[in-house]
XYZ file of C-alpha atoms in Angstrom:
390
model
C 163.906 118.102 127.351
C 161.083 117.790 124.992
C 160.447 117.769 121.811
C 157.323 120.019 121.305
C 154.213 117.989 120.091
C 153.866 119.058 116.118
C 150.951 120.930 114.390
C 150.206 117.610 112.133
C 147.526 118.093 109.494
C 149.404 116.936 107.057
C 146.863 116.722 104.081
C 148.055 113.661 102.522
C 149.057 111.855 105.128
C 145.073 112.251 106.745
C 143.796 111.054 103.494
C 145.473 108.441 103.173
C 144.026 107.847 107.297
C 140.935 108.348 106.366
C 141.041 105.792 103.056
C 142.166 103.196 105.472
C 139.663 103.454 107.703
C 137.072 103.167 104.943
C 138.745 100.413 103.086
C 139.324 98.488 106.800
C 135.460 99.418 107.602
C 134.244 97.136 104.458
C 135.746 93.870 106.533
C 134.148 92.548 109.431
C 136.524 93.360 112.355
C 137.417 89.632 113.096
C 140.483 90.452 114.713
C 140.651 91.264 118.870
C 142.237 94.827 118.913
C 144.674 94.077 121.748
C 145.840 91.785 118.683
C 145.971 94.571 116.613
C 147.661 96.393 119.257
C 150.642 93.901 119.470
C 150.570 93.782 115.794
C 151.330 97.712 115.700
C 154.331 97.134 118.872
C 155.912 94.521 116.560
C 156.056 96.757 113.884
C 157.184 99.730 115.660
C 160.297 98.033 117.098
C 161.432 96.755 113.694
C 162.608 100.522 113.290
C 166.424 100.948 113.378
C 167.641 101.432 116.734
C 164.668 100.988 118.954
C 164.509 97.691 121.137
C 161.389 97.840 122.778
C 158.122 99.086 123.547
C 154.881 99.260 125.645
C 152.011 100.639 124.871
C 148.571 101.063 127.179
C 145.507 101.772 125.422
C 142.063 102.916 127.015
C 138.765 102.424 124.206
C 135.441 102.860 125.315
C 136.176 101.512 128.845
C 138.126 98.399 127.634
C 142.012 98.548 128.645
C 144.810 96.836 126.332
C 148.785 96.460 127.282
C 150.926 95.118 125.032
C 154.874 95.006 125.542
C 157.077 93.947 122.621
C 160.509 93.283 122.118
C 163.863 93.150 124.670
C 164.927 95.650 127.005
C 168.944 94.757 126.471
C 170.678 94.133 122.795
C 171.404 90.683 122.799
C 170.030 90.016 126.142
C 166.160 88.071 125.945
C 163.386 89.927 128.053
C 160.585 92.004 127.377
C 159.592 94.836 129.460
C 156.428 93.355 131.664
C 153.685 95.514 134.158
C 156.399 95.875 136.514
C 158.855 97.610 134.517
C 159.017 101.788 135.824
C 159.694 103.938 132.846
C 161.059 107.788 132.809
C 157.886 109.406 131.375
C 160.195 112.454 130.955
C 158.267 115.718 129.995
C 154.818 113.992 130.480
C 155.742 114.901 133.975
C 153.825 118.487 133.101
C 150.558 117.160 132.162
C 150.771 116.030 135.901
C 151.425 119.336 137.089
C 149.288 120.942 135.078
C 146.638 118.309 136.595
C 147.549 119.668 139.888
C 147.528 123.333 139.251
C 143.904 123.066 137.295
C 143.299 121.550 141.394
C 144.248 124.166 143.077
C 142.765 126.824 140.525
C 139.698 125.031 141.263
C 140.259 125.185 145.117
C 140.811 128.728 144.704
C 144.555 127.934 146.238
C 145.807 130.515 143.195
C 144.398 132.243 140.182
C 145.704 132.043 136.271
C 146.524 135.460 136.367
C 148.306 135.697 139.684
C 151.808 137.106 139.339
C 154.679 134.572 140.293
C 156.528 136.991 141.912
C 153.796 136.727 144.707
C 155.000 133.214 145.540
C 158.646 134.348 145.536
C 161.074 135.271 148.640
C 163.358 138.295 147.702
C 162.774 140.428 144.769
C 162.336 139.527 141.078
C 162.465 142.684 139.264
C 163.317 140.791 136.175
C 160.473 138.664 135.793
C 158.001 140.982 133.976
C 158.644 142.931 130.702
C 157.466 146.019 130.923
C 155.555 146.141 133.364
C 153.888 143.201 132.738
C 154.401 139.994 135.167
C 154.819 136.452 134.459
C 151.846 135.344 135.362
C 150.771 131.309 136.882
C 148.722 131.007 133.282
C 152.044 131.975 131.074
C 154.303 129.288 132.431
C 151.329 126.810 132.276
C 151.434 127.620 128.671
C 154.992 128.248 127.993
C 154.415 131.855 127.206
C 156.447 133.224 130.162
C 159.326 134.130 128.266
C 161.555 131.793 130.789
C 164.104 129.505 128.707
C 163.860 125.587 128.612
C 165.883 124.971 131.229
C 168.156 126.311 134.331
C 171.134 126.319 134.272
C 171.167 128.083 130.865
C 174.389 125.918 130.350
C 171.675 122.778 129.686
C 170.219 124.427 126.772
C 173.445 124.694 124.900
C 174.072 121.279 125.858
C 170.671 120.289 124.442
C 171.106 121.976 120.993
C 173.020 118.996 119.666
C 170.309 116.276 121.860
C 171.877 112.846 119.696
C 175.617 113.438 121.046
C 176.781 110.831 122.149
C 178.350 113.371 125.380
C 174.719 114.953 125.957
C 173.731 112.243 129.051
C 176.849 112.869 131.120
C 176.894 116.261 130.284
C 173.351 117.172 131.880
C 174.530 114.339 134.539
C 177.249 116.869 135.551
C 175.271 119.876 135.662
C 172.535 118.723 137.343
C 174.986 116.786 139.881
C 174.574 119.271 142.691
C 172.135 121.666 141.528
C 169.183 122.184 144.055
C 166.336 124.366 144.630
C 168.961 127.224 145.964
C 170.758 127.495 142.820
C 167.766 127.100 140.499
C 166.119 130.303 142.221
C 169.961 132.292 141.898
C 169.548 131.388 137.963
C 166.051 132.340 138.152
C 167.429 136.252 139.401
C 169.779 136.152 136.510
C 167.032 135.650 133.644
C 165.769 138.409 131.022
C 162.497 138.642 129.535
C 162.814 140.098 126.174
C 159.527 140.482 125.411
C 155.620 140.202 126.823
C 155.046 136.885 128.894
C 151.723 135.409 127.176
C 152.519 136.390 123.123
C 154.636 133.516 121.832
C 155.209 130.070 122.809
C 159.007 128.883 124.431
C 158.744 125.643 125.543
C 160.103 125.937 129.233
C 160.557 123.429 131.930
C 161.856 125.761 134.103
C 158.353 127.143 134.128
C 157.131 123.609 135.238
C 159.896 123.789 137.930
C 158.413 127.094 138.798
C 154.936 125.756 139.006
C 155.896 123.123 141.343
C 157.480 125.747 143.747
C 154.078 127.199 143.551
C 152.172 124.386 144.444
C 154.555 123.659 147.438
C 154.012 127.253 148.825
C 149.880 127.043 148.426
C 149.755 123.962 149.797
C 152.371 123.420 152.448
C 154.041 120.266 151.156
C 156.289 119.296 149.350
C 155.568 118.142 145.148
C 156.154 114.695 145.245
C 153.623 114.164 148.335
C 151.468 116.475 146.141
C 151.384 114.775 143.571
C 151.348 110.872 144.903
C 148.584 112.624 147.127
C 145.741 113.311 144.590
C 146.126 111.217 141.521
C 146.645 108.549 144.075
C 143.258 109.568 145.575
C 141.703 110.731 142.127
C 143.236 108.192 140.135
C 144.129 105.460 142.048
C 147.845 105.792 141.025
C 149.288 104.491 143.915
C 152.602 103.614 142.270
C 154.045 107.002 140.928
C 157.830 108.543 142.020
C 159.793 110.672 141.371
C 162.672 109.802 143.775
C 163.332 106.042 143.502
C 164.577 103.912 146.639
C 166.650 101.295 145.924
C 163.861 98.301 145.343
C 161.939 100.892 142.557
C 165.395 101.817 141.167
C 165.937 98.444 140.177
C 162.397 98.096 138.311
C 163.581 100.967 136.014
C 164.054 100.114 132.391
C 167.455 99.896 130.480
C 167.601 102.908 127.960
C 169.274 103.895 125.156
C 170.819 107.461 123.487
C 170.432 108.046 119.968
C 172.931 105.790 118.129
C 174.585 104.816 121.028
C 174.797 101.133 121.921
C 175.803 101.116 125.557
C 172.807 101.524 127.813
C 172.911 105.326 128.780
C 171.848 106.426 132.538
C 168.581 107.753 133.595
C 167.492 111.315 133.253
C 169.305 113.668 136.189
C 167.541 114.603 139.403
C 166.054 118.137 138.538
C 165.094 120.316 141.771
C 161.359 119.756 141.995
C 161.887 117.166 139.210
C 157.638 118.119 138.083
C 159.100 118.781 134.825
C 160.778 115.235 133.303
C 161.162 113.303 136.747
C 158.015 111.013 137.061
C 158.613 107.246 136.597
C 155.610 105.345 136.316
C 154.531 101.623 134.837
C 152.324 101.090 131.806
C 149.723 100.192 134.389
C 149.700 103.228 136.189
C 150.029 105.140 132.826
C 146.374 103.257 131.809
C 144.725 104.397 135.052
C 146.314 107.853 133.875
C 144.326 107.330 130.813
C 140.866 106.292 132.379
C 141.112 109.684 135.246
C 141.951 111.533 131.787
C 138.686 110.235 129.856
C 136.745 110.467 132.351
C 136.613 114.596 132.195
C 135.886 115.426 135.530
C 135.885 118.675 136.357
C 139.730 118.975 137.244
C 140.358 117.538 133.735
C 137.907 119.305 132.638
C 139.406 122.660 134.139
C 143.186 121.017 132.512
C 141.885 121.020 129.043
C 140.573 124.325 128.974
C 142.166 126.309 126.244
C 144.468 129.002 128.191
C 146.068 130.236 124.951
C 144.987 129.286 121.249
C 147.721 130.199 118.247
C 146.006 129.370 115.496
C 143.184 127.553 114.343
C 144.834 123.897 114.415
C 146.663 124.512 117.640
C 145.757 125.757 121.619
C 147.183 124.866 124.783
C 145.958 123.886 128.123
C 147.562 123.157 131.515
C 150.553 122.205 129.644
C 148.461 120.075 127.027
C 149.269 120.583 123.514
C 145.213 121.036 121.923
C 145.240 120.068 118.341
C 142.330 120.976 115.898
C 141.178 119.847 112.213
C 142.448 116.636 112.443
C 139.738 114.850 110.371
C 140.629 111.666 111.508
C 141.248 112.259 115.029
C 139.076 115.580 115.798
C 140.009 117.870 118.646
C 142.627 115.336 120.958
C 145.117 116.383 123.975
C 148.668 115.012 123.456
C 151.928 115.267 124.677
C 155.939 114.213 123.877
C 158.685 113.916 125.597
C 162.121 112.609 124.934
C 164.636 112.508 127.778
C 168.316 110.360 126.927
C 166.944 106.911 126.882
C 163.047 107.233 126.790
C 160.838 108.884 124.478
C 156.716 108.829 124.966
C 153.643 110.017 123.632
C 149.951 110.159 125.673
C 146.802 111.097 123.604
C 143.414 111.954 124.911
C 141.021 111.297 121.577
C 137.582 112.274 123.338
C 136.072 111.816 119.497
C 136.726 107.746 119.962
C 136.457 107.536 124.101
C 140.139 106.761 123.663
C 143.456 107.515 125.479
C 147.279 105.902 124.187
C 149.871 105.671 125.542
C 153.262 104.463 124.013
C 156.758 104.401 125.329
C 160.414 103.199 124.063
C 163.447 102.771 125.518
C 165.511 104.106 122.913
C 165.748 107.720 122.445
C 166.998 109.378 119.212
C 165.949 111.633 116.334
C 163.804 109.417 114.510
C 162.378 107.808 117.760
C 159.030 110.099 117.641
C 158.211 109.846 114.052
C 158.261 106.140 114.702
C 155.653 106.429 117.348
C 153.568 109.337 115.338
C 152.994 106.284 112.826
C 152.508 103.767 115.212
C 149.793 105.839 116.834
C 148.165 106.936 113.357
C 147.710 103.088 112.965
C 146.329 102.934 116.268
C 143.457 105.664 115.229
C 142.689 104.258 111.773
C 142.080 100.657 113.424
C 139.764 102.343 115.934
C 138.085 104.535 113.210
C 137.564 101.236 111.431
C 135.911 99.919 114.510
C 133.810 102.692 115.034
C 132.770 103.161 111.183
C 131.481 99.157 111.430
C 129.569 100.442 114.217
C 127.756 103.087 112.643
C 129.888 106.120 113.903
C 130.766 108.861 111.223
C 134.280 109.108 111.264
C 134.396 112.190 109.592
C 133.262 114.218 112.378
């Protein structure tokens, strides 16, 4: 359900970043950057379609939230702290969070074959020879397709339908654990695991089978368990009861003006389940910039591409960025939510940016949003003596 974070480098569009910066950096920096911040919310939702946003932003230790705009056409009110959002695919940077845990705890290893963690035979889940192994699905390398059933993806190819919600609401009605393992029997591997990147979130689905079997429990405990001891997120779900559900924000699909209903239950849901508040998103941010050693161990390259682009424990790794350096990001865009989180160790600074409108154009609006972000900062930090061409 996500669309994968780009290779950017765009030559021009960096320059023109990086002139900003210098031209901004010749000012004195009167103005309060959670100012700034609003400044960039206010400008974001004056794109067509999109009626609000929050974004959370963690600089040097400081924390900013800004939310902008109403939640309902026609109806006044903003989203506030309280509101829970579908952070969709973002879900796998969790997961991934978790697995670098229990790689660390010696619960698994990278190269471990799935199959291990399986009841029944798989005899389809290598190519070859050659297993799926725990580090290809963290890296989307397993060969496995988005998602199960297959039916979703062929829903998915046309995302902006207007049918596309209550078409994955149907398939997803009834489909549990049991039937995502019969699918899982059915698949073919056409080629290596580990050689080319498929973005899969049945391999996050997979991954969070894993952790239940390691560690005895089941995900959601799992994860509510150690980022609420690590982290201090206390307030993540994946399962709402009824006061949470009605907390969650009002979304929107593509074009469509009716407010669309939230993202199906999947059957471990670690893939594009988690709802979570700005708040909790900024305390996300701070555990993130903080690089301890499970972050640490989550950042660590498991596959590189090229030389602009690696991944991690399901964190897209971006290089060259002159502007940025080396950052951790991640999309995701489920029917009436689309997100971005970056982890700019260059600047000490995480963002994170939500809407609740979800549509073609919706992640381009945020890419610019959050390049505006980074050339205030880079402003900031060239006024305080920092070479922002590092």
């Amino acid at each position: 359900m996500n669309v994968r974070t780009r290779r950017w480098l765009r030559c021009l569009v960096v320059s023109a970043a990086l002139l900003a910066a210098g031209c901004a950096s010749e000012k004195a920096a009167t103005k309060d950057l959670g100012a700034e911040i609003d400044e960039v919310a206010a400008t974001l939702i004056q794109q067509p379609l999109l009626h609000s946003t929050s974004i959370g932003v963690v600089y040097r230790g400081e924390e900013y939230i800004c939310h902008r705009g109403d939640m309902e056409t026609g109806k006044p009110g903003p989203p506030t702290d309280a509101t829970l959002y579908e952070i969709g695919s973002l879900s796998k940077t969790l997961a991934g969070t978790l697995m670098a845990n229990a790689v660390l705890e010696h619960k698994v290893s990278l190269d471990d074959d799935v199959r291990q963690y399986l009841q029944g035979d798989y005899p389809n889940l290598q190519y070859k020879g050659e297993p799926i192994r725990i580090r290809h699905l963290l890296s989307h390398t397993s060969g496995l397709p988005n998602m199960l059933p297959e039916r979703a993806n062929t829903v998915l190819e046309d995302f902006t339908d207007h049918r596309t919600p209550s078409e994955l609401n149907t398939l997803y009605a009834h489909y549990g654990k049991a039937d995502f393992f019969k699918d899982l029997h059915a698949v073919e591997i056409d080629q290596a695991p580990g050689k080319d990147y498929a973005y899969s979130s049945a391999g996050t689905e997979l991954t969070a089978h894993i952790l239940e079997t390691v560690y005895n429990s089941d995900y959601e405990s799992l994860l509510r368990g150690f980022l609420g001891d690590s982290a201090a997120m206390t307030g993540l779900s994946i399962r709402l009861s009824d006061s949470e559900a009605s907390r969650l924000a009002v979304g929107y699909h593509s074009d469509n003006p009716i407010p669309t209903t939230p993202m199906p239950q999947l059957p471990w849901g670690a893939s594009g389940n988690v709802k979570a508040t700005v708040p909790e998103m900024v305390k996300y941010l701070r555990f993130q910039l903080a690089n301890g050693p499970v972050v640490k161990e989550s950042h660590r390259p498991l596959l590189t591409f090229d030389s602009e682009f690696s991944i991690g424990y399901f964190w897209n790794i971006v290089s060259g960025d002159r502007l940025k350096g080396v950052y951790h990001a991640h999309h995701s865009g489920v029917p009436r939510s689309q997100c971005y989180i970056y982890i700019v160790p260059k600047y000490d600074l995480g963002i994170f940016i939500i809407t609740n409108q979800s549509g073609d154009q919706t992640a381009r609006a945020m890419e610019a949003a959050i390049d505006t972000l980074v050339e205030k900062i880079a402003a900031r930090e060239a006024l305080a003596g920092n070479d922002v061409s590092r």
